[in-house]
Each structure stands twice: as C-alpha cells, then as structure tokens.
Amino acid sequence: MIVTSAVILAAMVALLFLSVDAKLKKIEEEISEKERSLRVSMQSVEQEVREKVDTATRKIEDVRESIVKRGYR
C-alpha cells in the first residue's frame, strides 16, 4: 500500500511538472507573439517619424533657399 501511494504521488508530481512546463511554454509563446507585434509597431512608428522628419527637413530647406534667393535680389 505504501509503495502504491508512493508511485501515485510520484506520478502526480510528474503530472504537476508537465502541467507547469506546458503553462510556461504557453506564456513564453504569448510573450514572443507580443514582442513581435511590438517590434512591428515600433518599426512602423519609426518609419512614420522618419518620413515626417524628412518632410520637415525638405520644407525647411525650401524656406532657406527661398530666403537666400530673396537676399540676392
């Protein structure tokens, strides 16, 4: 009877470890998925900011050129 109880206890502990392992893998996959999503969002924001900075730089350059041309007239 003690041997049977020990075997059952060992089996339950093994099942507990397997359950914990499965939950940890699921959490890890969810974190990886969120990380990928965040990375894509950051790249999108980075591209948008880069485009806005380029546009602003071009506008400033156009204004500067306009001012320089007026100065020579």
Coordinates of N, CA and C in Angstrom, one line a residue, residues 40-70:
V40 N 7.0 45.2 -34.7 CA 6.4 45.7 -35.9 C 5.8 47.0 -35.7
S41 N 5.2 47.3 -34.6 CA 4.6 48.6 -34.3 C 5.7 49.6 -34.2
M42 N 6.8 49.3 -33.5 CA 7.9 50.2 -33.4 C 8.5 50.6 -34.7
Q43 N 8.6 49.6 -35.6 CA 9.2 49.8 -36.9 C 8.3 50.7 -37.7
S44 N 7.0 50.5 -37.6 CA 6.0 51.4 -38.3 C 6.1 52.8 -37.8
V45 N 6.2 53.0 -36.5 CA 6.3 54.3 -35.9 C 7.6 55.0 -36.3
E46 N 8.7 54.2 -36.3 CA 10.0 54.7 -36.7 C 10.0 55.2 -38.2
Q47 N 9.3 54.4 -39.0 CA 9.2 54.8 -40.4 C 8.4 56.1 -40.6
E48 N 7.3 56.1 -39.8 CA 6.4 57.3 -39.9 C 7.2 58.6 -39.4
V49 N 7.9 58.4 -38.3 CA 8.7 59.6 -37.8 C 9.8 60.0 -38.8
R50 N 10.4 59.0 -39.4 CA 11.5 59.3 -40.4 C 10.9 60.1 -41.5
E51 N 9.7 59.6 -42.0 CA 9.1 60.3 -43.1 C 8.7 61.8 -42.7
K52 N 8.2 62.0 -41.5 CA 7.8 63.3 -41.1 C 9.0 64.2 -40.9
V53 N 10.1 63.6 -40.4 CA 11.4 64.4 -40.3 C 11.9 64.8 -41.7
D54 N 11.9 63.8 -42.6 CA 12.3 64.1 -44.0 C 11.5 65.2 -44.6
T55 N 10.2 65.2 -44.4 CA 9.3 66.2 -45.0 C 9.6 67.5 -44.3
A56 N 9.7 67.6 -43.0 CA 10.0 68.8 -42.3 C 11.4 69.4 -42.8
T57 N 12.4 68.5 -43.0 CA 13.7 68.9 -43.4 C 13.6 69.5 -44.8
R58 N 12.8 68.9 -45.7 CA 12.7 69.4 -47.1 C 12.0 70.8 -47.0
K59 N 11.0 70.9 -46.2 CA 10.3 72.2 -46.1 C 11.2 73.3 -45.6
I60 N 12.0 73.0 -44.6 CA 12.9 74.0 -44.0 C 14.0 74.3 -45.1
E61 N 14.4 73.3 -45.8 CA 15.4 73.6 -46.9 C 14.8 74.5 -48.0
D62 N 13.5 74.3 -48.3 CA 12.9 75.1 -49.3 C 12.7 76.5 -48.8
V63 N 12.4 76.7 -47.5 CA 12.3 78.1 -47.0 C 13.6 78.7 -46.9
R64 N 14.7 78.0 -46.6 CA 16.0 78.6 -46.5 C 16.4 79.0 -47.9
E65 N 16.2 78.2 -48.9 CA 16.5 78.5 -50.3 C 15.8 79.8 -50.8
S66 N 14.5 79.8 -50.4 CA 13.7 81.0 -50.7 C 14.2 82.3 -50.1
I67 N 14.6 82.2 -48.8 CA 15.2 83.3 -48.1 C 16.5 83.8 -48.8
V68 N 17.4 82.8 -49.1 CA 18.6 83.1 -49.8 C 18.4 83.7 -51.1
K69 N 17.5 83.2 -51.9 CA 17.2 83.8 -53.2 C 16.7 85.3 -53.1
R70 N 15.8 85.5 -52.1 CA 15.3 86.9 -51.8 C 16.5 87.8 -51.5

